[in-house]
Amino acid sequence: MASFKSDIQATRSTAAAGSSAIIAGPIRLRGIIMASDGGGLGALELTTTSNSGTTLFYGDVPTGDVINLSFPEDGILFPKGIFCKTKTNIAAYTLLTDKYSGPGLTA
């Protein structure tokens, strides 16, 4: 079986639930890093299509902790972009995705 490497993009966000995509367009989430704000159990819910769309990821973070998750195989496909539906007691999160084109990015 041949294996190859692919580039990833790290997108840090502090965005809460909103109508704007954190990352627009079809994208694969390969991993995520979530940091608690220390105010209690943290929760992050990511959806596709809109912030009221289908939930494709829900993660919990213990108080005062940082969680780093890598998803096996091809990750989680967000066919219409990544939106935040719920962000509770999360200081920030970093989305590790396939490299995408956007302002300020170079090949």
Backbone as JSON Lines, residues from 0, in Angstrom:
{"i":0,"aa":"M","n":[0.83,-1.18,0.0],"ca":[0.0,0.0,0.0],"c":[0.88,1.24,0.0]}
{"i":1,"aa":"A","n":[0.65,2.1,-0.94],"ca":[1.42,3.35,-1.01],"c":[0.86,4.35,-0.01]}
{"i":2,"aa":"S","n":[1.77,5.1,0.57],"ca":[1.32,6.14,1.48],"c":[1.96,7.46,1.03]}
{"i":3,"aa":"F","n":[1.26,8.53,1.29],"ca":[1.77,9.83,0.91],"c":[1.4,10.84,1.98]}
{"i":4,"aa":"K","n":[2.13,11.92,1.99],"ca":[1.86,12.98,2.94],"c":[1.02,14.05,2.28]}
{"i":5,"aa":"S","n":[0.22,14.72,3.06],"ca":[-0.53,15.86,2.56],"c":[-0.38,17.01,3.54]}
{"i":6,"aa":"D","n":[-0.49,18.21,3.03],"ca":[-0.37,19.39,3.87],"c":[-1.66,19.59,4.67]}
{"i":7,"aa":"I","n":[-1.5,20.16,5.86],"ca":[-2.66,20.53,6.66],"c":[-2.62,22.02,6.93]}
{"i":8,"aa":"Q","n":[-3.76,22.53,7.33],"ca":[-3.9,23.94,7.69],"c":[-4.38,23.99,9.13]}
{"i":9,"aa":"A","n":[-3.78,24.84,9.95],"ca":[-4.23,25.05,11.32],"c":[-4.95,26.39,11.39]}
{"i":10,"aa":"T","n":[-6.21,26.37,11.82],"ca":[-7.02,27.58,11.92],"c":[-7.45,27.74,13.37]}
{"i":11,"aa":"R","n":[-6.9,28.75,14.06],"ca":[-7.26,29.01,15.46],"c":[-8.47,29.93,15.49]}
{"i":12,"aa":"S","n":[-9.39,29.63,16.38],"ca":[-10.59,30.45,16.49],"c":[-11.03,30.59,17.93]}
{"i":13,"aa":"T","n":[-11.61,31.73,18.23],"ca":[-12.28,31.94,19.51],"c":[-13.76,32.19,19.26]}
{"i":14,"aa":"A","n":[-14.18,31.96,18.02],"ca":[-15.56,32.26,17.61],"c":[-16.57,31.4,18.37]}
{"i":15,"aa":"A","n":[-17.64,32.04,18.77],"ca":[-18.78,31.34,19.37],"c":[-19.79,31.07,18.26]}
{"i":16,"aa":"A","n":[-20.95,30.6,18.65],"ca":[-22.0,30.32,17.67],"c":[-22.28,31.57,16.84]}
{"i":17,"aa":"G","n":[-22.36,31.38,15.53],"ca":[-22.63,32.5,14.65],"c":[-23.0,32.0,13.27]}
{"i":18,"aa":"S","n":[-23.49,32.91,12.45],"ca":[-23.97,32.52,11.13],"c":[-22.85,32.42,10.1]}
{"i":19,"aa":"S","n":[-21.65,32.89,10.43],"ca":[-20.53,32.82,9.49],"c":[-19.74,31.54,9.69]}
{"i":20,"aa":"A","n":[-19.3,30.97,8.57],"ca":[-18.48,29.76,8.63],"c":[-17.1,30.09,9.21]}
{"i":21,"aa":"I","n":[-16.58,29.21,10.03],"ca":[-15.21,29.34,10.5],"c":[-14.28,29.04,9.33]}
{"i":22,"aa":"I","n":[-14.63,27.99,8.58],"ca":[-13.97,27.66,7.32],"c":[-15.07,27.35,6.32]}
{"i":23,"aa":"A","n":[-15.11,28.1,5.23],"ca":[-16.16,27.92,4.22],"c":[-15.77,26.83,3.22]}
{"i":24,"aa":"G","n":[-16.77,26.29,2.58],"ca":[-16.54,25.3,1.53],"c":[-16.29,23.92,2.07]}
{"i":25,"aa":"P","n":[-16.3,22.92,1.23],"ca":[-16.06,21.55,1.68],"c":[-14.66,21.42,2.28]}
{"i":26,"aa":"I","n":[-14.56,20.78,3.43],"ca":[-13.27,20.65,4.12],"c":[-13.29,19.41,5.0]}
{"i":27,"aa":"R","n":[-12.13,18.79,5.17],"ca":[-11.98,17.64,6.06],"c":[-11.29,18.08,7.34]}
{"i":28,"aa":"L","n":[-11.94,17.81,8.46],"ca":[-11.35,18.07,9.77],"c":[-10.5,16.86,10.14]}
{"i":29,"aa":"R","n":[-9.19,17.05,10.23],"ca":[-8.24,15.96,10.53],"c":[-7.96,15.85,12.02]}
{"i":30,"aa":"G","n":[-8.12,16.95,12.73],"ca":[-7.86,16.96,14.16],"c":[-8.33,18.27,14.75]}
{"i":31,"aa":"I","n":[-8.32,18.34,16.08],"ca":[-8.76,19.56,16.76],"c":[-8.05,19.66,18.1]}
{"i":32,"aa":"I","n":[-7.74,20.89,18.5],"ca":[-7.18,21.17,19.81],"c":[-8.14,22.14,20.49]}
{"i":33,"aa":"M","n":[-8.62,21.79,21.68],"ca":[-9.57,22.63,22.41],"c":[-9.0,22.96,23.78]}
{"i":34,"aa":"A","n":[-9.09,24.23,24.18],"ca":[-8.57,24.67,25.47],"c":[-9.71,25.21,26.34]}
{"i":35,"aa":"S","n":[-9.78,24.7,27.56],"ca":[-10.77,25.16,28.53],"c":[-10.44,26.58,28.97]}
{"i":36,"aa":"D","n":[-11.46,27.33,29.32],"ca":[-11.22,28.67,29.87],"c":[-11.17,28.62,31.4]}
{"i":37,"aa":"G","n":[-11.27,27.43,31.99],"ca":[-11.18,27.27,33.44],"c":[-12.48,27.53,34.17]}
{"i":38,"aa":"G","n":[-13.56,27.83,33.45],"ca":[-14.83,28.18,34.07],"c":[-15.79,27.02,34.27]}
{"i":39,"aa":"G","n":[-15.35,25.81,34.06],"ca":[-16.22,24.63,34.18],"c":[-16.02,23.72,32.98]}
{"i":40,"aa":"L","n":[-16.78,22.64,32.95],"ca":[-16.69,21.7,31.84],"c":[-16.93,22.42,30.53]}
{"i":41,"aa":"G","n":[-16.02,22.26,29.56],"ca":[-16.14,22.92,28.27],"c":[-16.83,22.02,27.26]}
{"i":42,"aa":"A","n":[-17.52,22.65,26.31],"ca":[-18.2,21.92,25.25],"c":[-18.06,22.7,23.95]}
{"i":43,"aa":"L","n":[-17.79,21.96,22.87],"ca":[-17.7,22.56,21.54],"c":[-18.47,21.68,20.57]}
{"i":44,"aa":"E","n":[-19.39,22.3,19.83],"ca":[-20.2,21.59,18.85],"c":[-20.02,22.25,17.5]}
{"i":45,"aa":"L","n":[-19.58,21.47,16.51],"ca":[-19.36,21.97,15.16],"c":[-20.36,21.35,14.21]}
{"i":46,"aa":"T","n":[-20.88,22.18,13.3],"ca":[-21.92,21.74,12.37],"c":[-21.49,22.08,10.94]}
{"i":47,"aa":"T","n":[-22.25,21.59,9.98],"ca":[-22.04,21.95,8.59],"c":[-23.29,22.66,8.07]}
{"i":48,"aa":"T","n":[-23.18,23.38,7.01],"ca":[-24.25,24.14,6.34],"c":[-24.54,25.47,7.05]}
{"i":49,"aa":"S","n":[-24.77,25.43,8.38],"ca":[-25.03,26.65,9.16],"c":[-24.83,26.29,10.62]}
{"i":50,"aa":"N","n":[-24.95,27.29,11.52],"ca":[-24.78,26.96,12.93],"c":[-25.96,26.18,13.49]}
{"i":51,"aa":"S","n":[-27.01,26.0,12.69],"ca":[-28.13,25.14,13.1],"c":[-28.19,23.88,12.23]}
{"i":52,"aa":"G","n":[-27.11,23.65,11.47],"ca":[-27.05,22.49,10.58],"c":[-26.75,21.2,11.34]}
{"i":53,"aa":"T","n":[-26.43,20.18,10.58],"ca":[-26.15,18.85,11.14],"c":[-24.87,18.88,11.98]}
{"i":54,"aa":"T","n":[-24.95,18.39,13.21],"ca":[-23.78,18.31,14.08],"c":[-22.89,17.16,13.62]}
{"i":55,"aa":"L","n":[-21.63,17.47,13.33],"ca":[-20.68,16.45,12.91],"c":[-19.59,16.21,13.95]}
{"i":56,"aa":"F","n":[-19.45,17.13,14.91],"ca":[-18.47,16.95,15.98],"c":[-19.0,17.59,17.26]}
{"i":57,"aa":"Y","n":[-18.87,16.84,18.36],"ca":[-19.19,17.38,19.69],"c":[-18.07,16.92,20.62]}
{"i":58,"aa":"G","n":[-17.4,17.88,21.26],"ca":[-16.3,17.54,22.15],"c":[-16.45,18.18,23.51]}
{"i":59,"aa":"D","n":[-16.01,17.45,24.53],"ca":[-15.99,17.94,25.91],"c":[-14.55,18.16,26.35]}
{"i":60,"aa":"V","n":[-14.33,19.19,27.17],"ca":[-13.01,19.49,27.71],"c":[-13.14,19.66,29.21]}
{"i":61,"aa":"P","n":[-12.39,18.87,30.01],"ca":[-12.42,19.06,31.46],"c":[-11.94,20.46,31.85]}
{"i":62,"aa":"T","n":[-12.42,20.97,32.95],"ca":[-12.06,22.29,33.45],"c":[-10.54,22.43,33.53]}
{"i":63,"aa":"G","n":[-10.01,23.5,32.93],"ca":[-8.59,23.81,33.02],"c":[-7.69,22.94,32.16]}
{"i":64,"aa":"D","n":[-8.24,22.17,31.24],"ca":[-7.46,21.22,30.46],"c":[-7.37,21.65,28.99]}
{"i":65,"aa":"V","n":[-6.48,21.0,28.27],"ca":[-6.36,21.15,26.82],"c":[-6.47,19.76,26.23]}
{"i":66,"aa":"I","n":[-7.32,19.6,25.24],"ca":[-7.55,18.31,24.59],"c":[-7.08,18.4,23.14]}
{"i":67,"aa":"N","n":[-6.34,17.38,22.72],"ca":[-5.84,17.3,21.35],"c":[-6.35,15.98,20.75]}
{"i":68,"aa":"L","n":[-7.19,16.07,19.71],"ca":[-7.75,14.88,19.08],"c":[-7.3,14.81,17.62]}
{"i":69,"aa":"S","n":[-6.89,13.62,17.2],"ca":[-6.6,13.35,15.8],"c":[-7.61,12.31,15.33]}
{"i":70,"aa":"F","n":[-8.21,12.55,14.17],"ca":[-9.23,11.64,13.67],"c":[-8.6,10.65,12.69]}
{"i":71,"aa":"P","n":[-8.96,9.39,12.78],"ca":[-8.37,8.37,11.92],"c":[-8.83,8.48,10.46]}
{"i":72,"aa":"E","n":[-8.07,7.8,9.61],"ca":[-8.39,7.7,8.18],"c":[-8.52,9.08,7.55]}
{"i":73,"aa":"D","n":[-9.68,9.4,7.02],"ca":[-9.87,10.65,6.29],"c":[-10.48,11.77,7.13]}
{"i":74,"aa":"G","n":[-10.57,11.61,8.42],"ca":[-11.12,12.66,9.27],"c":[-12.63,12.77,9.11]}
{"i":75,"aa":"I","n":[-13.16,13.94,9.42],"ca":[-14.6,14.21,9.32],"c":[-14.83,15.2,8.19]}
{"i":76,"aa":"L","n":[-15.63,14.8,7.21],"ca":[-15.93,15.69,6.08],"c":[-17.06,16.64,6.46]}
{"i":77,"aa":"F","n":[-16.79,17.94,6.33],"ca":[-17.79,18.98,6.51],"c":[-18.11,19.5,5.1]}
{"i":78,"aa":"P","n":[-19.14,18.96,4.45],"ca":[-19.37,19.25,3.03],"c":[-19.75,20.7,2.71]}
{"i":79,"aa":"K","n":[-20.26,21.44,3.68],"ca":[-20.68,22.83,3.43],"c":[-19.97,23.81,4.34]}
{"i":80,"aa":"G","n":[-18.79,23.45,4.83],"ca":[-18.03,24.34,5.71],"c":[-18.21,23.96,7.17]}
{"i":81,"aa":"I","n":[-17.37,24.57,8.02],"ca":[-17.41,24.31,9.47],"c":[-17.99,25.53,10.17]}
{"i":82,"aa":"F","n":[-19.04,25.3,10.94],"ca":[-19.71,26.34,11.72],"c":[-19.7,25.94,13.19]}
{"i":83,"aa":"C","n":[-19.72,26.91,14.08],"ca":[-19.8,26.65,15.52],"c":[-21.25,26.8,15.97]}
{"i":84,"aa":"K","n":[-21.79,25.75,16.56],"ca":[-23.15,25.8,17.1],"c":[-23.12,26.1,18.6]}
{"i":85,"aa":"T","n":[-22.2,25.45,19.31],"ca":[-22.11,25.62,20.77],"c":[-20.65,25.77,21.16]}
{"i":86,"aa":"K","n":[-20.34,26.78,21.98],"ca":[-19.01,26.97,22.55],"c":[-19.21,27.44,23.98]}
{"i":87,"aa":"T","n":[-19.0,26.52,24.92],"ca":[-19.22,26.81,26.33],"c":[-17.93,26.54,27.1]}
{"i":88,"aa":"N","n":[-17.44,27.52,27.84],"ca":[-16.23,27.39,28.66],"c":[-15.02,26.92,27.86]}
{"i":89,"aa":"I","n":[-14.94,27.35,26.6],"ca":[-13.79,27.07,25.73],"c":[-13.11,28.4,25.44]}
{"i":90,"aa":"A","n":[-11.82,28.51,25.78],"ca":[-11.08,29.75,25.51],"c":[-10.81,29.9,24.02]}
{"i":91,"aa":"A","n":[-10.37,28.82,23.39],"ca":[-10.05,28.83,21.96],"c":[-9.97,27.39,21.47]}
{"i":92,"aa":"Y","n":[-10.0,27.25,20.15],"ca":[-9.84,25.93,19.54],"c":[-9.11,26.09,18.22]}
{"i":93,"aa":"T","n":[-8.37,25.08,17.86],"ca":[-7.62,25.06,16.61],"c":[-8.11,23.9,15.77]}
{"i":94,"aa":"L","n":[-8.55,24.2,14.55],"ca":[-9.03,23.19,13.62],"c":[-7.88,22.78,12.71]}
{"i":95,"aa":"L","n":[-7.57,21.5,12.66],"ca":[-6.53,20.97,11.79],"c":[-7.23,20.32,10.6]}
{"i":96,"aa":"T","n":[-7.09,20.94,9.44],"ca":[-7.83,20.52,8.25],"c":[-6.87,20.3,7.08]}
{"i":97,"aa":"D","n":[-7.43,19.75,6.0],"ca":[-6.68,19.74,4.75],"c":[-6.36,21.18,4.4]}
{"i":98,"aa":"K","n":[-5.24,21.39,3.75],"ca":[-4.87,22.74,3.34],"c":[-5.93,23.26,2.37]}
{"i":99,"aa":"Y","n":[-6.32,24.51,2.52],"ca":[-7.33,25.11,1.66],"c":[-6.81,26.45,1.16]}
{"i":100,"aa":"S","n":[-7.44,26.93,0.14],"ca":[-7.06,28.23,-0.41],"c":[-7.83,29.32,0.3]}
{"i":101,"aa":"G","n":[-7.18,30.39,0.58],"ca":[-7.82,31.5,1.23],"c":[-6.93,32.73,1.2]}
{"i":102,"aa":"P","n":[-7.43,33.86,1.67],"ca":[-6.62,35.08,1.67],"c":[-5.33,34.89,2.43]}
{"i":103,"aa":"G","n":[-4.23,35.32,1.85],"ca":[-2.93,35.29,2.54],"c":[-2.25,33.93,2.53]}
{"i":104,"aa":"L","n":[-2.83,32.92,1.88],"ca":[-2.2,31.62,1.83],"c":[-1.43,31.47,0.53]}
{"i":105,"aa":"T","n":[-0.33,30.75,0.61],"ca":[0.45,30.49,-0.59],"c":[0.6,28.99,-0.77]}
{"i":106,"aa":"A","n":[0.88,28.58,-1.99],"ca":[1.02,27.14,-2.28],"c":[2.33,26.62,-1.76]}
